Amino acid sequence: MLEGCVPWPEEFARRYRDRGYWRPVRLDEPLREWAARDPDRVAMVEPDRRMTYGELDRWVDRLAGGLRTLGVTEGDRVVVQLPNTLEFVAVTFALLRLGAPPVFALPSHRDSELRHLWEASGAVALVIPDRYLGYDHRELARRLDLPGRIVVTGDAEEFHPFDGLDADPVPTGVGPADVALFLLSGGTTGRPKLIPRTHEDYDYNLRVSADNAGLSERDVYLAVLPAGHNYALGCPGILGTLLVGGRVVLAPTPSVDDAFSLVERERVTVTGLVPPLALLWTDLADLADTDLSSLRLVQVGGAKFGAEAARRFTQALRCALQQSFGMAEGLLSQSAPDDPPELVATTQGRPISPDDEVRVVDEAGHDVPTGQEGELLVRGPYTFRGYYRAEEHNARVFTPDGFFRTGDVVRLLDSGHLVVEGRIKDQINRGGDKVPAEELEDLVAAHPAVHDCAVVGMPDPVLGERTCAFVVAHGDPPQLADIVGHLRERGVAAFKLPDRLEVLPSFPRTPVGKIDKVRLRELARERTTAEAAR
Ligand code: OOB
């Protein structure tokens, strides 16, 4: 295994193999099998292009060869920041085949995030689009001036053209237990961490979630959310659909217009959404003049989807809802096809593997009685054992016996269903986009008019939460626009920009002298509800 990654202890690995969870395959192998069995089957579709399994498999081989020629070798990391396109899928498989794990950045990431990902992964190459949604990623790459290869889809200008990656493939010695890819954590302390996922663990993630979604080769999965996010990538998502021989449709943007017209045209059967999008779909399903009747299952997750919203959603879309509570670190909890509708509306389903070990504990780490709130700890066949190159942090977020402390507050019901009640990790969940508090605080505190900063979530009817930055000023108090301008200059992703700024003479403190975020959250809530009442 790659240096800096933590393997499962041998007894667990043996158990997961004995039980058939971990198979001796690499993630790119099923593509080869489908291509051999049924080369003319359509594998993936974009609004203006489509490609068969046979074509995709050949492309992946040539791309892997081309990347190798560029100097990317086994064990190297490659940061991939591509929107939902055929190239995303092809380069992902090519890197899997080459044994050079992709590190998935979001298309919304900017200078600050990309530089961090580059450094934290020790990457040798970056793959970006020329432009996406009006933003020129080549300019971003120019500013970053990274010491490595920059590959660009579309008009590459001075960089390496994606389409120029074309050479005979070279075999690699990478195996099922090796790291296949890196997912990004939502982050709490410091900068977001990298999550290594092995071929065999992620293959199991794909199979068990495909199974739970009843996915088959007849299914058409629409990728609305970013392809490099665990949810759309592998729960079962793009990779799970291709594993079972289904068809992947790639939405160029998450807009309802794009999604609805693709559902109608491609007869989409399954998709996954975050709650704010699910609310929009609920409102527009009947208004829009589109035929959505092919949908049989819509997953909603990434942030809490309330019971009332869930009921309205099911009524409006007239298809099954699957609540999904997942994390890039592993654990995936989802409604099952035979769950009664009320249980689907009111819970976040059940962990999908029989060998997911979950504990719910109080502040002292003791298990709480069933049905009571506590922090969720988890260990299992597709839950990782450590962040990449993060020994100290790992010592804090894992128990000595290997349970991952999720930072989520849940209740575990007698039936095994989980209800997410909140969070103790210092993060704002902005409609599924995770804003790491500490990262944002450090960035805001670098503004000359800011003495100190603390960010908290404030309730929001659509996003669930929005971000409120509290600051203590140096001299003249700054305005929200000043702070936002400062963050934009530093190249911070738009979803991390604070929605509100509150200036205080000093921060409330806890008895031990820490900033009292509970009090700040109350304050943010009081101020927003007072304004809403006006
Ligand atoms: C998904 O993955 P991440 O890594 O972006 O975020 C994980 C965190 C969880 O720890 C939890 O705090 C929150 O997102 N979360 C939810 C939730 N689903 C995720 N909180 C409440 N209710 C839910 N249904 O977000 C993710 C990965 C795979 C599938 C689905 C979501």
Coordinates of C-alpha atoms and ligand atoms in Angstrom, one line a residue:
M1 CA 0.0 0.0 0.0
L2 CA 1.0 3.6 -0.7
E3 CA 3.2 5.1 2.0
G4 CA 1.1 7.4 4.3
C5 CA -2.0 5.2 4.0
V6 CA -3.4 3.0 6.8
P7 CA -4.3 -0.6 5.8
W8 CA -7.0 -2.6 7.6
P9 CA -5.6 -5.0 10.2
E10 CA -5.0 -8.4 8.8
E11 CA -7.8 -10.1 10.7
F12 CA -10.3 -7.7 9.4
A13 CA -9.0 -7.9 5.8
R14 CA -9.2 -11.7 6.1
R15 CA -12.8 -11.6 7.4
Y16 CA -13.9 -9.2 4.6
R17 CA -12.3 -11.4 2.0
D18 CA -13.7 -14.7 3.5
R19 CA -17.2 -13.2 3.5
G20 CA -16.9 -12.3 -0.2
Y21 CA -17.1 -8.5 0.4
W22 CA -13.6 -7.9 -1.0
R23 CA -13.1 -9.5 -4.3
P24 CA -9.7 -9.9 -6.0
V25 CA -10.5 -7.3 -8.7
R26 CA -9.4 -3.8 -9.6
L27 CA -12.1 -1.2 -10.2
D28 CA -11.4 -0.9 -13.9
E29 CA -11.8 -4.6 -14.6
P30 CA -15.6 -4.8 -14.9
L31 CA -15.4 -2.2 -17.7
R32 CA -13.1 -4.6 -19.7
E33 CA -15.5 -7.5 -19.1
W34 CA -18.6 -5.6 -20.3
A35 CA -16.7 -4.3 -23.3
A36 CA -15.8 -7.9 -24.2
R37 CA -19.3 -9.2 -23.6
D38 CA -21.3 -6.5 -25.2
P39 CA -19.1 -3.9 -26.9
D40 CA -22.0 -2.0 -28.6
R41 CA -23.9 -1.4 -25.3
V42 CA -24.1 2.4 -24.5
A43 CA -22.0 3.1 -21.5
M44 CA -22.3 6.9 -21.2
V45 CA -24.2 9.8 -22.6
E46 CA -23.7 13.6 -22.6
P47 CA -26.2 16.0 -24.2
D48 CA -24.4 15.9 -27.5
R49 CA -22.2 12.7 -27.3
R50 CA -22.6 9.1 -26.5
M51 CA -20.2 6.2 -26.2
T52 CA -20.4 2.4 -26.0
Y53 CA -18.6 0.1 -23.6
G54 CA -16.3 -1.0 -26.4
E55 CA -15.3 2.5 -27.3
L56 CA -14.9 3.6 -23.7
D57 CA -12.6 0.6 -22.9
R58 CA -10.4 1.3 -25.9
W59 CA -10.2 5.0 -25.0
V60 CA -9.3 4.2 -21.4
D61 CA -6.4 2.0 -22.7
R62 CA -5.1 4.7 -25.0
L63 CA -5.5 7.3 -22.3
A64 CA -3.6 5.2 -19.7
G65 CA -0.8 4.8 -22.2
G66 CA -0.8 8.5 -23.0
L67 CA -0.6 9.4 -19.3
R68 CA 2.2 7.0 -18.9
T69 CA 4.1 8.7 -21.8
L70 CA 3.5 12.0 -20.1
G71 CA 5.4 10.6 -17.1
V72 CA 2.6 9.5 -14.8
T73 CA 3.6 6.2 -13.3
E74 CA 2.2 3.7 -10.8
G75 CA 1.6 5.1 -7.4
D76 CA 1.7 8.8 -8.6
R77 CA -1.3 11.0 -7.7
V78 CA -3.2 13.0 -10.2
V79 CA -5.5 15.8 -9.3
V80 CA -8.7 15.6 -11.4
Q81 CA -10.9 18.6 -11.6
L82 CA -13.4 17.9 -14.4
P83 CA -17.1 18.6 -14.7
N84 CA -19.5 15.7 -15.4
T85 CA -18.2 14.8 -18.9
L86 CA -17.1 11.7 -20.8
E87 CA -13.5 12.8 -20.2
F88 CA -14.1 12.6 -16.4
V89 CA -15.2 9.0 -16.7
A90 CA -12.4 8.0 -19.1
V91 CA -9.6 9.6 -17.2
T92 CA -10.8 8.1 -14.0
F93 CA -10.7 4.6 -15.4
A94 CA -7.4 5.3 -17.1
L95 CA -5.8 6.3 -13.8
L96 CA -7.3 3.2 -12.1
R97 CA -5.8 1.1 -14.9
L98 CA -2.5 2.8 -14.6
G99 CA -2.5 2.5 -10.8
A100 CA -2.0 6.3 -10.4
P101 CA -4.8 7.3 -8.0
P102 CA -6.9 10.2 -9.0
V103 CA -7.5 12.9 -6.3
F104 CA -10.9 14.4 -7.0
A105 CA -11.3 18.1 -6.7
L106 CA -14.7 19.7 -7.2
P107 CA -15.3 21.9 -10.2
S108 CA -16.1 24.8 -7.8
H109 CA -12.7 24.6 -6.2
R110 CA -10.4 27.5 -6.8
D111 CA -6.7 28.5 -6.2
S112 CA -6.9 27.9 -2.5
E113 CA -8.4 24.5 -2.6
L114 CA -6.4 23.2 -5.6
R115 CA -3.1 24.3 -4.2
H116 CA -3.9 22.5 -1.0
L117 CA -4.9 19.3 -2.8
W118 CA -1.8 19.4 -4.9
E119 CA 0.5 19.8 -2.0
A120 CA -1.4 17.4 0.4
S121 CA -1.4 14.6 -2.3
G122 CA 2.1 15.3 -3.7
A123 CA 0.5 15.1 -7.1
V124 CA 2.5 15.0 -10.4
A125 CA -0.3 16.1 -12.7
L126 CA -3.5 18.1 -12.9
V127 CA -6.4 17.5 -15.2
I128 CA -8.8 20.4 -15.8
P129 CA -11.3 21.7 -18.4
D130 CA -10.5 24.7 -20.6
R131 CA -13.6 26.5 -19.3
Y132 CA -16.5 25.5 -17.2
L133 CA -19.6 27.7 -16.5
G134 CA -17.8 30.7 -17.7
Y135 CA -14.7 30.2 -15.6
D136 CA -11.3 29.7 -17.3
H137 CA -9.5 26.9 -15.5
R138 CA -6.3 27.5 -17.6
E139 CA -5.9 30.9 -16.0
L140 CA -6.3 29.2 -12.6
A141 CA -3.5 26.7 -13.6
R142 CA -1.3 29.6 -14.8
R143 CA -1.7 31.4 -11.5
L144 CA -0.9 28.2 -9.5
D145 CA 2.2 27.5 -11.6
L146 CA 2.4 24.0 -10.3
P147 CA 5.6 21.9 -10.8
G148 CA 3.9 19.1 -12.8
R149 CA 2.0 18.2 -15.9
I150 CA -1.2 20.2 -16.7
V151 CA -3.6 18.4 -18.9
V152 CA -6.6 20.4 -20.4
T153 CA -9.7 19.1 -22.1
G154 CA -10.9 21.3 -25.0
D155 CA -8.6 24.2 -26.0
A156 CA -5.4 23.4 -24.1
E157 CA -3.5 26.5 -25.2
E158 CA 0.1 26.0 -23.8
F159 CA -0.8 23.0 -21.7
H160 CA -1.0 19.3 -22.6
P161 CA -4.1 18.6 -24.7
F162 CA -6.3 15.8 -23.3
D163 CA -6.9 14.5 -26.7
G164 CA -3.2 14.2 -27.3
L165 CA -3.0 11.4 -24.6
D166 CA -2.9 8.5 -26.9
A167 CA -0.4 5.6 -26.7
D168 CA -0.2 1.9 -26.2
P169 CA -1.0 1.0 -22.5
V170 CA 1.6 -0.6 -20.2
P171 CA 0.6 -3.2 -17.7
T172 CA 0.9 -2.3 -14.0
G173 CA 1.4 -4.4 -10.9
V174 CA -1.4 -2.6 -9.0
G175 CA -3.7 -5.0 -7.2
P176 CA -7.0 -5.0 -5.3
A177 CA -5.6 -4.0 -1.9
D178 CA -3.9 -0.9 -3.4
V179 CA -5.2 2.6 -3.2
A180 CA -7.5 3.2 -6.1
L181 CA -8.5 6.8 -5.6
F182 CA -8.6 9.7 -3.1
L183 CA -11.8 11.3 -2.0
L184 CA -11.9 14.6 -0.2
S185 CA -13.1 15.0 3.4
G186 CA -15.5 17.8 4.3
G187 CA -12.9 19.0 6.7
T188 CA -13.1 20.3 10.2
T189 CA -9.7 21.1 11.7
G190 CA -7.0 22.5 9.4
R191 CA -7.4 21.9 5.7
P192 CA -9.5 19.1 4.2
K193 CA -7.9 15.7 4.4
L194 CA -7.5 13.1 1.7
I195 CA -9.3 9.8 2.0
P196 CA -7.6 6.8 0.4
R197 CA -10.1 4.2 -0.9
T198 CA -8.7 0.8 -2.1
H199 CA -9.9 -1.1 -5.2
E200 CA -11.5 -3.8 -3.1
D201 CA -13.1 -1.6 -0.5
Y202 CA -14.6 0.7 -3.1
D203 CA -15.7 -2.2 -5.3
Y204 CA -17.6 -3.5 -2.3
N205 CA -19.1 0.0 -1.7
L206 CA -20.3 0.0 -5.4
R207 CA -21.7 -3.5 -5.2
V208 CA -23.5 -3.2 -1.9
S209 CA -25.0 0.2 -2.8
A210 CA -26.0 -1.0 -6.3
D211 CA -27.7 -4.0 -4.7
N212 CA -29.5 -1.8 -2.3
A213 CA -30.8 0.4 -5.1
G214 CA -31.8 -2.7 -7.1
L215 CA -29.5 -1.5 -9.9
S216 CA -29.2 -3.6 -13.1
E217 CA -28.1 -3.3 -16.6
R218 CA -31.5 -1.9 -17.5
D219 CA -30.9 1.2 -15.4
V220 CA -30.0 4.6 -16.6
Y221 CA -28.3 6.7 -13.9
L222 CA -28.2 10.5 -14.2
A223 CA -25.2 12.1 -12.6
V224 CA -26.4 15.5 -11.4
L225 CA -24.0 16.1 -8.5
P226 CA -20.3 16.5 -9.1
A227 CA -18.9 13.2 -10.5
G228 CA -15.9 13.3 -8.2
H229 CA -18.0 13.3 -5.1
N230 CA -18.5 9.9 -3.4
Y231 CA -22.2 10.1 -3.8
A232 CA -22.4 10.5 -7.6
L233 CA -19.2 8.6 -8.1
G234 CA -19.8 5.4 -6.1
C235 CA -23.0 5.2 -4.1
P236 CA -23.8 3.5 -6.5
G237 CA -23.4 6.4 -8.9
I238 CA -21.3 6.4 -12.1
L239 CA -19.0 3.6 -11.2
G240 CA -21.7 1.4 -9.7
T241 CA -23.9 1.8 -12.8
L242 CA -21.0 0.9 -15.1
L243 CA -20.2 -2.1 -12.9
V244 CA -23.6 -3.6 -13.5
G245 CA -23.6 -2.7 -17.2
G246 CA -26.1 0.2 -17.0
R247 CA -26.0 3.5 -18.7
V248 CA -24.6 6.7 -17.2
V249 CA -26.0 10.1 -18.3
L250 CA -23.9 13.1 -17.4
A251 CA -25.6 16.3 -16.6
P252 CA -23.5 19.3 -17.7
T253 CA -24.8 21.4 -14.8
P254 CA -26.9 20.6 -11.8
S255 CA -29.7 22.9 -13.1
V256 CA -33.2 21.5 -13.1
D257 CA -33.6 22.4 -16.8
D258 CA -30.7 20.2 -17.8
A259 CA -31.6 17.4 -15.5
F260 CA -35.3 17.3 -16.4
S261 CA -34.7 17.3 -20.2
L262 CA -32.1 14.5 -19.8
V263 CA -34.5 12.5 -17.7
E264 CA -37.1 12.7 -20.4
R265 CA -34.8 12.2 -23.4
E266 CA -32.8 9.4 -21.9
R267 CA -35.5 7.7 -19.9
V268 CA -33.5 8.0 -16.7
T269 CA -34.4 5.5 -14.0
V270 CA -32.2 6.5 -11.0
T271 CA -30.5 9.7 -9.8
G272 CA -29.1 11.2 -6.6
L273 CA -29.7 14.7 -5.3
V274 CA -28.9 17.0 -2.3
P275 CA -31.9 18.4 -0.4
P276 CA -31.9 21.9 -2.0
L277 CA -32.2 20.3 -5.4
A278 CA -34.8 17.8 -4.2
L279 CA -36.9 20.8 -3.0
L280 CA -36.6 22.4 -6.5
W281 CA -37.5 19.1 -8.2
T282 CA -40.6 18.9 -5.8
D283 CA -41.7 22.4 -6.8
L284 CA -41.1 22.0 -10.5
A285 CA -42.1 18.4 -11.2
D286 CA -45.7 19.3 -12.0
L287 CA -45.1 22.7 -13.5
A288 CA -42.5 21.6 -15.9
D289 CA -43.8 20.2 -19.2
T290 CA -41.4 17.2 -19.0
D291 CA -42.1 13.5 -18.7
L292 CA -40.3 12.2 -15.6
S293 CA -42.2 8.9 -15.5
S294 CA -39.2 6.8 -16.2
L295 CA -37.7 7.6 -12.7
R296 CA -38.1 4.7 -10.4
L297 CA -35.7 5.8 -7.6
V298 CA -34.3 9.1 -6.4
Q299 CA -31.7 9.2 -3.7
V300 CA -31.5 12.3 -1.5
G301 CA -28.7 12.9 0.9
G302 CA -25.5 14.9 1.7
A303 CA -27.5 16.9 4.2
K304 CA -30.6 16.3 6.3
F305 CA -33.8 15.8 4.3
G306 CA -36.6 16.4 6.7
A307 CA -39.7 14.2 6.9
E308 CA -42.2 16.7 5.5
A309 CA -39.9 17.5 2.6
A310 CA -39.5 13.8 2.0
R311 CA -43.2 13.2 1.9
R312 CA -43.8 16.1 -0.5
F313 CA -41.0 14.9 -2.7
T314 CA -42.4 11.4 -3.0
Q315 CA -45.9 12.7 -3.9
A316 CA -44.6 15.2 -6.5
L317 CA -42.2 12.8 -8.2
R318 CA -44.3 9.6 -7.9
C319 CA -41.3 7.4 -7.5
A320 CA -39.4 5.8 -4.6
L321 CA -37.2 7.9 -2.4
Q322 CA -34.0 6.6 -0.9
Q323 CA -32.6 8.7 1.9
S324 CA -28.8 8.6 1.9
F325 CA -26.6 9.5 4.7
G326 CA -23.0 8.9 3.6
M327 CA -19.5 10.2 3.9
A328 CA -16.4 10.1 1.7
E329 CA -14.7 8.2 4.6
G330 CA -17.0 5.2 4.0
L331 CA -20.2 4.5 5.9
L332 CA -23.3 4.7 3.8
S333 CA -26.7 4.5 5.3
Q334 CA -29.7 4.2 3.0
S335 CA -33.4 3.4 2.9
A336 CA -34.0 -0.1 1.7
P337 CA -36.5 -0.8 -1.1
D338 CA -38.9 -2.6 1.3
D339 CA -38.8 0.1 4.0
P340 CA -42.3 1.4 4.8
P341 CA -42.8 5.0 3.4
E342 CA -43.0 6.5 6.9
L343 CA -39.6 5.0 7.8
V344 CA -38.2 6.3 4.5
A345 CA -39.5 9.8 5.4
T346 CA -38.3 9.9 9.0
T347 CA -35.0 8.1 9.0
Q348 CA -31.7 8.1 7.0
G349 CA -32.0 4.4 6.4
R350 CA -29.7 1.6 7.6
P351 CA -26.0 1.0 7.1
I352 CA -25.8 -1.0 3.9
S353 CA -23.4 -3.8 4.9
P354 CA -24.1 -6.5 7.5
D355 CA -20.6 -5.9 8.7
D356 CA -20.9 -2.2 9.3
E357 CA -20.3 -1.9 13.0
V358 CA -21.9 1.3 14.4
R359 CA -21.7 2.6 17.9
V360 CA -23.5 5.7 19.3
V361 CA -21.6 7.2 22.2
D362 CA -21.8 10.1 24.7
E363 CA -19.1 12.6 25.4
A364 CA -17.2 10.2 27.6
G365 CA -17.2 7.6 24.8
H366 CA -19.7 5.3 26.5
D367 CA -22.4 3.7 24.4
V368 CA -25.8 5.3 24.9
P369 CA -29.1 3.3 25.1
T370 CA -30.8 2.6 21.8
G371 CA -32.9 5.5 20.6
Q372 CA -30.8 8.1 22.3
E373 CA -28.6 10.8 20.7
G374 CA -24.9 10.5 20.6
E375 CA -21.9 10.6 18.3
L376 CA -21.8 8.0 15.6
L377 CA -18.7 5.8 15.5
V378 CA -18.2 3.4 12.7
R379 CA -15.9 0.6 11.5
G380 CA -16.5 -1.7 8.5
P381 CA -15.5 -3.2 5.2
Y382 CA -15.6 0.1 3.3
T383 CA -14.9 2.6 6.0
F384 CA -11.3 3.8 5.8
R385 CA -8.7 3.4 8.5
G386 CA -6.9 6.7 8.2
Y387 CA -6.5 10.0 6.3
Y388 CA -3.5 10.2 4.0
R389 CA -0.3 11.4 5.7
A390 CA -2.1 12.5 8.8
E391 CA -0.9 10.4 11.7
E392 CA -1.6 12.9 14.4
H393 CA -5.1 13.7 13.2
N394 CA -5.8 10.0 12.8
A395 CA -4.9 9.4 16.4
R396 CA -7.6 11.8 17.4
V397 CA -10.4 10.7 15.0
F398 CA -10.1 7.0 15.4
T399 CA -10.6 5.0 18.6
P400 CA -7.7 2.7 19.5
D401 CA -9.7 -0.3 18.1
G402 CA -10.2 1.4 14.7
F403 CA -13.7 3.0 14.9
F404 CA -13.9 6.3 13.0
R405 CA -15.4 9.2 14.9
T406 CA -17.8 10.6 12.4
G407 CA -18.6 13.9 14.3
D408 CA -22.3 13.3 13.4
V409 CA -24.9 13.1 16.1
V410 CA -27.5 10.4 15.5
R411 CA -30.1 8.2 17.1
L412 CA -30.0 4.5 16.3
L413 CA -33.5 2.9 16.3
D414 CA -34.3 -0.7 17.4
S415 CA -34.8 -1.5 13.7
G416 CA -31.2 -0.5 12.9
H417 CA -32.3 2.7 11.2
L418 CA -30.3 5.9 11.8
V419 CA -31.7 9.4 12.3
V420 CA -29.2 12.2 11.9
E421 CA -29.8 14.8 14.6
G422 CA -26.9 17.1 14.3
R423 CA -23.2 17.3 14.4
I424 CA -20.3 18.0 16.8
K425 CA -17.7 18.5 14.1
D426 CA -16.9 22.1 13.4
Q427 CA -18.3 22.3 9.9
I428 CA -21.2 24.0 8.2
N429 CA -23.3 21.8 5.9
R430 CA -24.6 24.3 3.3
G431 CA -27.1 22.1 1.4
G432 CA -24.6 19.3 1.1
D433 CA -21.6 21.5 0.4
K434 CA -19.3 21.2 3.5
V435 CA -17.6 24.4 4.8
P436 CA -14.8 23.6 7.2
A437 CA -15.1 26.2 9.9
E438 CA -11.4 26.4 10.8
E439 CA -10.3 26.8 7.2
L440 CA -12.7 29.7 6.6
E441 CA -11.8 31.3 10.0
D442 CA -8.1 31.4 9.1
L443 CA -8.8 32.9 5.7
V444 CA -11.2 35.6 7.1
A445 CA -8.8 36.4 10.0
A446 CA -6.1 37.2 7.4
H447 CA -8.1 40.3 6.4
P448 CA -6.4 43.5 7.9
A449 CA -9.6 44.8 9.5
V450 CA -10.2 41.4 11.3
H451 CA -8.7 40.7 14.7
D452 CA -10.4 37.3 15.2
C453 CA -13.1 35.3 13.4
A454 CA -15.4 32.4 14.3
V455 CA -17.9 31.0 11.8
V456 CA -21.0 29.0 12.6
G457 CA -24.1 27.8 10.7
M458 CA -27.4 29.6 10.8
P459 CA -30.7 27.9 9.9
D460 CA -31.9 28.3 6.3
P461 CA -35.2 27.0 4.9
V462 CA -33.6 25.9 1.6
L463 CA -30.0 25.1 2.3
G464 CA -30.6 23.8 5.8
E465 CA -27.8 26.0 7.0
R466 CA -25.9 29.1 5.8
T467 CA -22.6 30.5 6.9
C468 CA -22.4 33.3 9.4
A469 CA -18.9 34.8 10.1
F470 CA -18.5 36.6 13.5
V471 CA -15.6 38.9 13.7
V472 CA -13.9 41.1 16.2
A473 CA -12.6 44.0 14.3
H474 CA -9.2 45.8 14.2
G475 CA -10.3 49.5 14.0
D476 CA -13.0 50.2 11.4
P477 CA -15.4 47.2 11.3
P478 CA -15.4 45.5 7.8
Q479 CA -18.5 44.9 5.7
L480 CA -19.5 41.5 4.3
A481 CA -18.5 42.7 0.9
D482 CA -15.0 43.5 2.1
I483 CA -14.6 40.0 3.5
V484 CA -16.1 38.3 0.4
G485 CA -13.8 40.4 -1.8
H486 CA -10.8 39.4 0.3
L487 CA -11.7 35.7 0.1
R488 CA -12.3 35.8 -3.7
E489 CA -8.9 37.4 -4.2
R490 CA -7.4 34.4 -2.4
G491 CA -9.2 32.1 -4.7
V492 CA -11.7 30.5 -2.3
A493 CA -14.5 28.3 -3.7
A494 CA -17.8 30.3 -3.9
F495 CA -19.7 27.9 -1.6
K496 CA -17.4 28.7 1.3
L497 CA -18.0 32.5 1.2
P498 CA -19.9 33.6 4.3
D499 CA -23.5 34.6 3.8
R500 CA -23.6 36.9 6.7
L501 CA -21.1 39.0 8.8
E502 CA -21.6 40.0 12.4
V503 CA -19.2 42.2 14.2
L504 CA -18.9 41.8 17.9
P505 CA -16.8 43.8 20.4
S506 CA -15.5 40.4 21.8
F507 CA -16.4 36.8 21.5
P508 CA -18.4 34.9 24.2
R509 CA -16.2 32.4 25.9
T510 CA -16.7 29.1 27.6
P511 CA -15.5 28.6 31.1
V512 CA -12.2 27.2 29.8
G513 CA -11.8 30.3 27.6
K514 CA -12.7 28.8 24.2
I515 CA -14.9 30.7 21.8
D516 CA -18.5 29.7 22.7
K517 CA -19.9 28.6 19.4
V518 CA -23.1 27.4 21.0
R519 CA -23.8 30.9 22.0
L520 CA -22.7 32.3 18.6
R521 CA -25.1 29.9 16.9
E522 CA -27.9 31.2 19.2
L523 CA -26.9 34.7 18.4
A524 CA -27.0 34.0 14.6
R525 CA -30.4 32.4 14.9
E526 CA -31.8 35.3 17.0
R527 CA -30.6 37.9 14.5
T528 CA -31.9 36.0 11.5
T529 CA -35.3 35.3 13.0
A530 CA -35.6 38.9 14.2
E531 CA -35.0 40.1 10.7
A532 CA -37.3 37.6 9.1
A533 CA -40.1 38.8 11.5
R534 CA -39.6 42.4 10.4
Ligands
OOB1 C1 -21.7 12.9 1.6 O1 -20.4 12.8 1.9 P1 -19.5 14.0 2.4 O2 -18.2 13.3 2.7 O3 -19.5 15.1 1.5 O4 -20.1 14.5 3.8 C2 -20.3 13.6 4.8 C3 -21.1 14.3 5.9 C4 -21.6 13.4 7.0 O5 -20.7 13.1 7.9 C5 -22.8 14.2 7.5 O6 -22.3 15.2 8.4 C6 -23.3 14.9 6.3 O7 -22.3 14.9 5.3 N1 -24.4 14.1 5.7 C7 -25.7 14.2 6.1 C8 -26.5 13.3 5.3 N2 -25.6 12.8 4.3 C9 -24.4 13.4 4.6 N3 -26.3 14.8 7.2 C10 -27.6 14.6 7.4 N4 -28.4 13.8 6.6 C11 -27.9 13.1 5.5 N5 -28.6 12.4 4.8 O8 -22.4 13.9 1.9 C12 -22.4 11.7 1.0 C13 -21.6 10.6 0.6 C14 -22.3 9.5 0.1 C15 -23.6 9.5 -0.1 C16 -24.4 10.6 0.4 C17 -23.8 11.7 0.9

